[in-house]
């Protein structure tokens, strides 16, 4: 399949000006570094895929090494995409440790199962030599790939549930204060769009592998990478300091500094810049008075872990 690599490279050209403006020209943060790694890893990888797609392999060993390269490349991209998604959710929860542990434990449980299913499915793979170097999975081995896609779908579902939870909590907390957080709405919207599209693709892969029909590994790899890069670029376009930016400040009632996520944004985009306790402030004096009354009626704000 040459359409997915071509579409990914074309999308890179379309967004190159935004990348230069909002990432290259900005201070390099951890989010930008992860973006660069995934962006140019998949770009170079897809260029090599296109080159070897029209190259006749001279021997069986060359074809075997090329298929091994494709497997490693696909696995690396498949690991980096969940890491970037986890970073987004970790930022949305203001770098809370229990979210980090939840994501790490989930990845630690699903990754060995996914690796096992990939290894088992690759045993007994038949290479097809000729005009195009390709591989053929026996029917009994193809069903193991359904386990791999099931693990990926399970992690994406966890990401979706965490995004829905923080969205509900944010609306419930700040609704009475009339505080608007466009940045949070942006991340929730992009996350829902990503999950809707990628869930359909993963479910299709599970059905195809379970019925021993076919697989859309190349299409899924390129689509997930393209969508995640779009999510990161869209966020960088609206945030000047990247996704993860920790700041140290002191709470009025605590002497120990705490590190929390800070979204430094354009004032025209977001109504205000929050402290470690929130991401935005009331937009007018009426909202400010309401928030003060609400806080005074509820007592002091409990500290977040």
CSV table of C-alpha atoms in Angstrom, one decimal:
chain,number,residue,atom,x,y,z
A,1,UNK,CA,0.0,0.0,0.0
A,2,UNK,CA,1.5,3.3,-1.1
A,3,UNK,CA,-1.4,5.6,-0.4
A,4,UNK,CA,-0.9,5.8,3.5
A,5,UNK,CA,2.8,6.8,3.2
A,6,UNK,CA,2.1,9.3,0.5
A,7,UNK,CA,-0.8,10.8,2.5
A,8,UNK,CA,1.4,11.1,5.6
A,9,UNK,CA,4.2,12.8,3.7
A,10,UNK,CA,1.7,15.1,2.0
A,11,UNK,CA,0.3,16.1,5.4
A,12,UNK,CA,3.8,16.9,6.6
A,13,UNK,CA,4.3,19.3,3.7
A,14,UNK,CA,0.9,20.9,4.4
A,15,UNK,CA,1.7,21.5,8.1
A,16,UNK,CA,5.4,22.4,7.6
A,17,UNK,CA,4.8,26.2,7.9
A,18,UNK,CA,2.8,25.8,11.1
A,19,UNK,CA,5.5,23.5,12.5
A,20,UNK,CA,8.2,26.1,11.8
A,21,UNK,CA,6.2,28.9,13.2
A,22,UNK,CA,4.9,27.3,16.4
A,23,UNK,CA,7.5,24.7,17.2
A,24,UNK,CA,10.8,25.4,15.5
A,25,UNK,CA,10.6,29.1,16.4
A,26,UNK,CA,9.6,28.5,20.0
A,27,UNK,CA,11.6,27.5,23.0
A,28,UNK,CA,12.2,23.7,22.9
A,29,UNK,CA,10.2,21.9,25.5
A,30,UNK,CA,9.8,18.2,26.2
A,31,UNK,CA,6.6,18.1,24.2
A,32,UNK,CA,8.4,19.6,21.2
A,33,UNK,CA,11.2,17.1,21.5
A,34,UNK,CA,8.7,14.2,21.4
A,35,UNK,CA,7.0,15.8,18.5
A,36,UNK,CA,10.2,16.1,16.5
A,37,UNK,CA,11.2,12.5,17.2
A,38,UNK,CA,7.8,11.1,16.0
A,39,UNK,CA,7.5,13.5,13.1
A,40,UNK,CA,10.8,12.8,11.5
A,41,UNK,CA,10.9,9.2,12.5
A,42,UNK,CA,7.7,8.4,10.6
A,43,UNK,CA,8.7,10.8,7.7
A,44,UNK,CA,12.0,9.1,7.2
A,45,UNK,CA,10.5,5.7,7.7
A,46,UNK,CA,7.7,6.2,5.1
A,47,UNK,CA,10.2,7.5,2.6
A,48,UNK,CA,12.3,4.3,3.0
A,49,UNK,CA,9.1,2.2,2.7
A,50,UNK,CA,8.2,4.0,-0.6
A,51,UNK,CA,11.8,3.4,-1.9
A,52,UNK,CA,11.9,-0.3,-1.1
A,53,UNK,CA,8.3,-0.7,-2.4
A,54,UNK,CA,9.6,-0.2,-5.9
A,55,UNK,CA,12.9,-2.0,-5.3
A,56,UNK,CA,13.3,-5.6,-6.3
A,57,UNK,CA,15.0,-7.6,-3.5
A,58,UNK,CA,18.0,-9.4,-4.9
A,59,UNK,CA,17.8,-12.3,-2.4
A,60,UNK,CA,15.7,-14.0,0.2
A,61,UNK,CA,17.9,-12.7,3.0
A,62,UNK,CA,17.5,-9.1,1.9
A,63,UNK,CA,13.7,-9.5,1.8
A,64,UNK,CA,13.8,-11.0,5.3
A,65,UNK,CA,15.9,-8.1,6.7
A,66,UNK,CA,13.5,-5.6,5.1
A,67,UNK,CA,10.5,-7.3,6.7
A,68,UNK,CA,12.3,-7.3,10.1
A,69,UNK,CA,13.0,-3.5,9.6
A,70,UNK,CA,9.2,-3.0,8.9
A,71,UNK,CA,8.3,-4.9,12.0
A,72,UNK,CA,10.7,-2.9,14.3
A,73,UNK,CA,9.7,0.4,12.7
A,74,UNK,CA,6.0,-0.3,13.1
A,75,UNK,CA,6.5,-1.4,16.7
A,76,UNK,CA,8.5,1.8,17.6
A,77,UNK,CA,5.7,4.0,16.1
A,78,UNK,CA,3.1,1.9,17.9
A,79,UNK,CA,4.9,2.6,21.2
A,80,UNK,CA,5.5,6.3,20.7
A,81,UNK,CA,1.9,7.1,19.8
A,82,UNK,CA,0.5,5.9,23.2
A,83,UNK,CA,3.3,7.8,24.9
A,84,UNK,CA,2.3,11.1,23.3
A,85,UNK,CA,-1.4,10.4,24.1
A,86,UNK,CA,-0.4,9.6,27.7
A,87,UNK,CA,1.5,13.0,27.9
A,88,UNK,CA,-1.7,14.8,26.8
A,89,UNK,CA,-3.8,13.2,29.4
A,90,UNK,CA,-1.1,13.7,32.1
A,91,UNK,CA,-1.0,17.4,31.2
A,92,UNK,CA,-4.8,17.7,31.3
A,93,UNK,CA,-4.8,16.3,34.9
A,94,UNK,CA,-2.1,18.8,35.9
A,95,UNK,CA,0.7,16.2,36.2
A,96,UNK,CA,-1.0,14.3,39.1
A,97,UNK,CA,0.9,11.2,40.2
A,98,UNK,CA,-2.0,8.8,40.3
A,99,UNK,CA,-2.7,9.5,36.6
A,100,UNK,CA,0.9,8.8,35.9
A,101,UNK,CA,0.8,5.5,37.8
A,102,UNK,CA,-2.5,4.5,36.2
A,103,UNK,CA,-1.0,5.1,32.7
A,104,UNK,CA,2.3,3.3,33.5
A,105,UNK,CA,0.6,0.3,35.1
A,106,UNK,CA,-1.8,0.0,32.1
A,107,UNK,CA,1.0,0.2,29.6
A,108,UNK,CA,3.0,-2.3,31.7
A,109,UNK,CA,0.2,-4.8,31.6
A,110,UNK,CA,-0.8,-4.4,28.0
A,111,UNK,CA,2.7,-4.1,26.4
A,112,UNK,CA,3.9,-7.6,27.2
A,113,UNK,CA,0.6,-9.1,25.9
A,114,UNK,CA,0.9,-7.1,22.7
A,115,UNK,CA,4.6,-8.1,22.2
A,116,UNK,CA,3.8,-11.7,22.9
A,117,UNK,CA,1.0,-11.7,20.3
A,118,UNK,CA,3.2,-10.1,17.7
A,119,UNK,CA,6.0,-12.6,18.3
A,120,UNK,CA,3.7,-15.6,18.1
A,121,UNK,CA,2.0,-14.3,15.0
A,122,UNK,CA,5.4,-13.8,13.3
A,123,UNK,CA,6.5,-17.4,13.9
A,124,UNK,CA,6.0,-19.3,10.7
A,125,UNK,CA,5.5,-16.2,8.6
A,126,UNK,CA,6.0,-16.9,4.9
A,127,UNK,CA,7.9,-14.4,2.8
A,128,UNK,CA,6.6,-13.7,-0.7
A,129,UNK,CA,9.4,-12.8,-3.1
A,130,UNK,CA,9.0,-11.3,-6.6
A,131,UNK,CA,8.2,-7.8,-7.8
A,132,UNK,CA,7.3,-6.8,-4.2
A,133,UNK,CA,8.8,-8.2,-1.0
A,134,UNK,CA,5.9,-9.0,1.3
A,135,UNK,CA,4.9,-11.5,3.9
A,136,UNK,CA,2.0,-13.9,4.4
A,137,UNK,CA,0.6,-14.9,7.7
A,138,UNK,CA,-0.9,-18.4,8.0
A,139,UNK,CA,-4.5,-18.5,9.1
A,140,UNK,CA,-3.7,-19.8,12.6
A,141,UNK,CA,-1.1,-17.1,13.2
A,142,UNK,CA,-3.2,-14.2,11.9
A,143,UNK,CA,-5.7,-14.5,14.7
A,144,UNK,CA,-3.0,-13.6,17.2
A,145,UNK,CA,-2.8,-10.1,15.8
A,146,UNK,CA,-6.3,-9.5,16.9
A,147,UNK,CA,-4.9,-9.6,20.5
A,148,UNK,CA,-2.5,-6.9,19.6
A,149,UNK,CA,-5.1,-4.6,18.2
A,150,UNK,CA,-7.3,-5.4,21.2
A,151,UNK,CA,-4.6,-4.2,23.5
A,152,UNK,CA,-4.2,-1.0,21.6
A,153,UNK,CA,-7.9,-0.4,21.6
A,154,UNK,CA,-8.0,-1.0,25.3
A,155,UNK,CA,-5.4,1.7,25.9
A,156,UNK,CA,-7.2,4.1,23.6
A,157,UNK,CA,-10.4,3.5,25.5
A,158,UNK,CA,-8.6,4.3,28.8
A,159,UNK,CA,-7.4,7.5,27.3
A,160,UNK,CA,-10.9,8.4,26.2
A,161,UNK,CA,-12.4,7.6,29.6
A,162,UNK,CA,-9.8,9.8,31.3
A,163,UNK,CA,-10.5,12.7,28.9
A,164,UNK,CA,-14.2,12.4,29.5
A,165,UNK,CA,-13.7,12.3,33.2
A,166,UNK,CA,-11.5,15.4,33.4
A,167,UNK,CA,-14.0,17.2,31.0
A,168,UNK,CA,-16.9,16.4,33.3
A,169,UNK,CA,-15.0,17.4,36.4
A,170,UNK,CA,-13.9,20.7,34.9
A,171,UNK,CA,-17.3,21.7,33.7
A,172,UNK,CA,-18.8,20.7,37.1
A,173,UNK,CA,-16.1,22.7,39.0
A,174,UNK,CA,-16.1,25.9,37.0
A,175,UNK,CA,-19.7,26.1,35.7
A,176,UNK,CA,-21.0,28.0,38.7
A,177,UNK,CA,-18.1,30.4,38.5
A,178,UNK,CA,-18.8,31.1,34.8
A,179,UNK,CA,-15.2,30.3,33.9
A,180,UNK,CA,-14.4,29.2,30.3
A,181,UNK,CA,-11.3,27.2,29.5
A,182,UNK,CA,-11.1,27.0,25.7
A,183,UNK,CA,-7.8,25.1,25.9
A,184,UNK,CA,-9.4,22.3,27.8
A,185,UNK,CA,-12.3,22.3,25.3
A,186,UNK,CA,-9.8,22.1,22.5
A,187,UNK,CA,-8.0,19.1,24.0
A,188,UNK,CA,-11.3,17.3,24.8
A,189,UNK,CA,-12.6,17.9,21.2
A,190,UNK,CA,-9.4,16.7,19.6
A,191,UNK,CA,-9.2,13.7,21.9
A,192,UNK,CA,-12.8,12.6,21.1
A,193,UNK,CA,-12.2,13.0,17.3
A,194,UNK,CA,-9.0,10.9,17.6
A,195,UNK,CA,-10.8,8.2,19.6
A,196,UNK,CA,-13.7,8.0,17.2
A,197,UNK,CA,-11.6,7.5,14.1
A,198,UNK,CA,-8.9,5.3,15.6
A,199,UNK,CA,-11.5,3.1,17.5
A,200,UNK,CA,-13.2,2.3,14.2
A,201,UNK,CA,-9.9,1.4,12.6
A,202,UNK,CA,-8.8,-0.8,15.4
A,203,UNK,CA,-12.1,-2.5,15.6
A,204,UNK,CA,-11.9,-3.2,11.8
A,205,UNK,CA,-8.4,-4.6,12.3
A,206,UNK,CA,-9.7,-6.9,15.1
A,207,UNK,CA,-12.5,-8.2,12.8
A,208,UNK,CA,-10.2,-8.7,9.9
A,209,UNK,CA,-7.6,-10.6,12.0
A,210,UNK,CA,-10.2,-12.6,13.8
A,211,UNK,CA,-11.8,-13.7,10.5
A,212,UNK,CA,-8.4,-14.3,9.0
A,213,UNK,CA,-9.1,-12.0,6.2
A,214,UNK,CA,-6.4,-9.4,6.1
A,215,UNK,CA,-4.8,-6.6,8.1
A,216,UNK,CA,-4.4,-2.8,7.8
A,217,UNK,CA,-1.2,-2.5,9.7
A,218,UNK,CA,0.4,0.1,7.4
A,219,UNK,CA,-2.8,2.2,7.2
A,220,UNK,CA,-3.3,2.1,11.0
A,221,UNK,CA,0.4,3.0,11.6
A,222,UNK,CA,0.3,6.0,9.3
A,223,UNK,CA,-3.2,7.2,10.4
A,224,UNK,CA,-2.4,7.0,14.1
A,225,UNK,CA,0.9,8.8,13.7
A,226,UNK,CA,-0.7,11.5,11.5
A,227,UNK,CA,-3.6,12.2,13.8
A,228,UNK,CA,-1.4,12.3,16.9
A,229,UNK,CA,1.0,14.7,15.2
A,230,UNK,CA,-1.9,16.9,14.2
A,231,UNK,CA,-3.2,16.9,17.8
A,232,UNK,CA,0.2,18.0,19.1
A,233,UNK,CA,0.6,20.6,16.4
A,234,UNK,CA,-2.9,22.0,17.0
A,235,UNK,CA,-2.1,22.2,20.7
A,236,UNK,CA,1.3,23.9,20.1
A,237,UNK,CA,-0.5,26.4,17.8
A,238,UNK,CA,-2.6,27.5,20.7
A,239,UNK,CA,-0.1,27.2,23.5
A,240,UNK,CA,3.2,29.1,23.5
A,241,UNK,CA,5.2,26.9,25.9
A,242,UNK,CA,4.3,23.4,24.8
A,243,UNK,CA,2.2,20.7,26.4
A,244,UNK,CA,4.2,20.0,29.5
A,245,UNK,CA,5.6,23.0,31.3
A,246,UNK,CA,6.1,22.6,35.0
A,247,UNK,CA,6.3,25.6,37.3
A,248,UNK,CA,7.1,25.9,41.0
A,249,UNK,CA,5.0,28.0,43.3
A,250,UNK,CA,3.8,28.2,46.9
A,251,UNK,CA,0.3,27.7,48.2
A,252,UNK,CA,-0.9,30.2,50.7
A,253,UNK,CA,-1.5,27.5,53.3
A,254,UNK,CA,1.5,25.3,52.5
A,255,UNK,CA,5.3,25.9,52.8
A,256,UNK,CA,6.4,23.2,50.3
A,257,UNK,CA,6.5,24.1,46.6
A,258,UNK,CA,4.4,22.0,44.2
A,259,UNK,CA,5.0,21.4,40.6
A,260,UNK,CA,1.9,21.7,38.4
A,261,UNK,CA,1.0,22.1,34.8
A,262,UNK,CA,0.9,25.6,33.5
A,263,UNK,CA,-0.8,26.5,30.2
A,264,UNK,CA,0.7,29.8,29.1
A,265,UNK,CA,-1.6,30.8,26.4
A,266,UNK,CA,-2.6,33.7,24.2
A,267,UNK,CA,-4.9,36.1,26.1
A,268,UNK,CA,-7.1,36.2,23.1
A,269,UNK,CA,-7.6,32.5,23.2
A,270,UNK,CA,-8.0,31.8,26.9
A,271,UNK,CA,-9.6,34.1,29.4
A,272,UNK,CA,-6.8,34.0,31.9
A,273,UNK,CA,-3.8,32.1,33.1
A,274,UNK,CA,-4.3,30.0,36.1
A,275,UNK,CA,-2.3,29.2,39.2
A,276,UNK,CA,-1.4,25.7,40.4
A,277,UNK,CA,-5.0,25.3,41.5
A,278,UNK,CA,-6.7,26.2,38.3
A,279,UNK,CA,-6.1,26.9,34.6
A,280,UNK,CA,-8.1,30.0,34.2
A,281,UNK,CA,-9.6,32.8,36.2
A,282,UNK,CA,-13.0,34.5,36.0
A,283,UNK,CA,-13.5,36.7,33.0
A,284,UNK,CA,-15.2,39.6,34.8
A,285,UNK,CA,-15.9,41.2,38.1
A,286,UNK,CA,-19.3,39.4,38.5
A,287,UNK,CA,-17.7,36.0,37.9
A,288,UNK,CA,-15.0,37.0,40.4
A,289,UNK,CA,-17.5,37.8,43.1
A,290,UNK,CA,-19.4,34.6,42.4
A,291,UNK,CA,-16.2,32.6,42.7
A,292,UNK,CA,-15.3,34.2,45.9
A,293,UNK,CA,-18.7,33.6,47.4
A,294,UNK,CA,-18.6,30.0,46.2
A,295,UNK,CA,-15.2,29.4,47.7
A,296,UNK,CA,-16.1,31.1,51.0
A,297,UNK,CA,-19.3,29.0,51.3
A,298,UNK,CA,-17.4,25.8,50.6
A,299,UNK,CA,-14.4,26.6,52.8
A,300,UNK,CA,-10.8,26.4,51.8
A,301,UNK,CA,-9.8,24.7,48.6
A,302,UNK,CA,-8.4,21.2,49.4
A,303,UNK,CA,-4.9,20.6,48.1
A,304,UNK,CA,-4.5,18.2,45.2
A,305,UNK,CA,-2.0,15.5,45.2
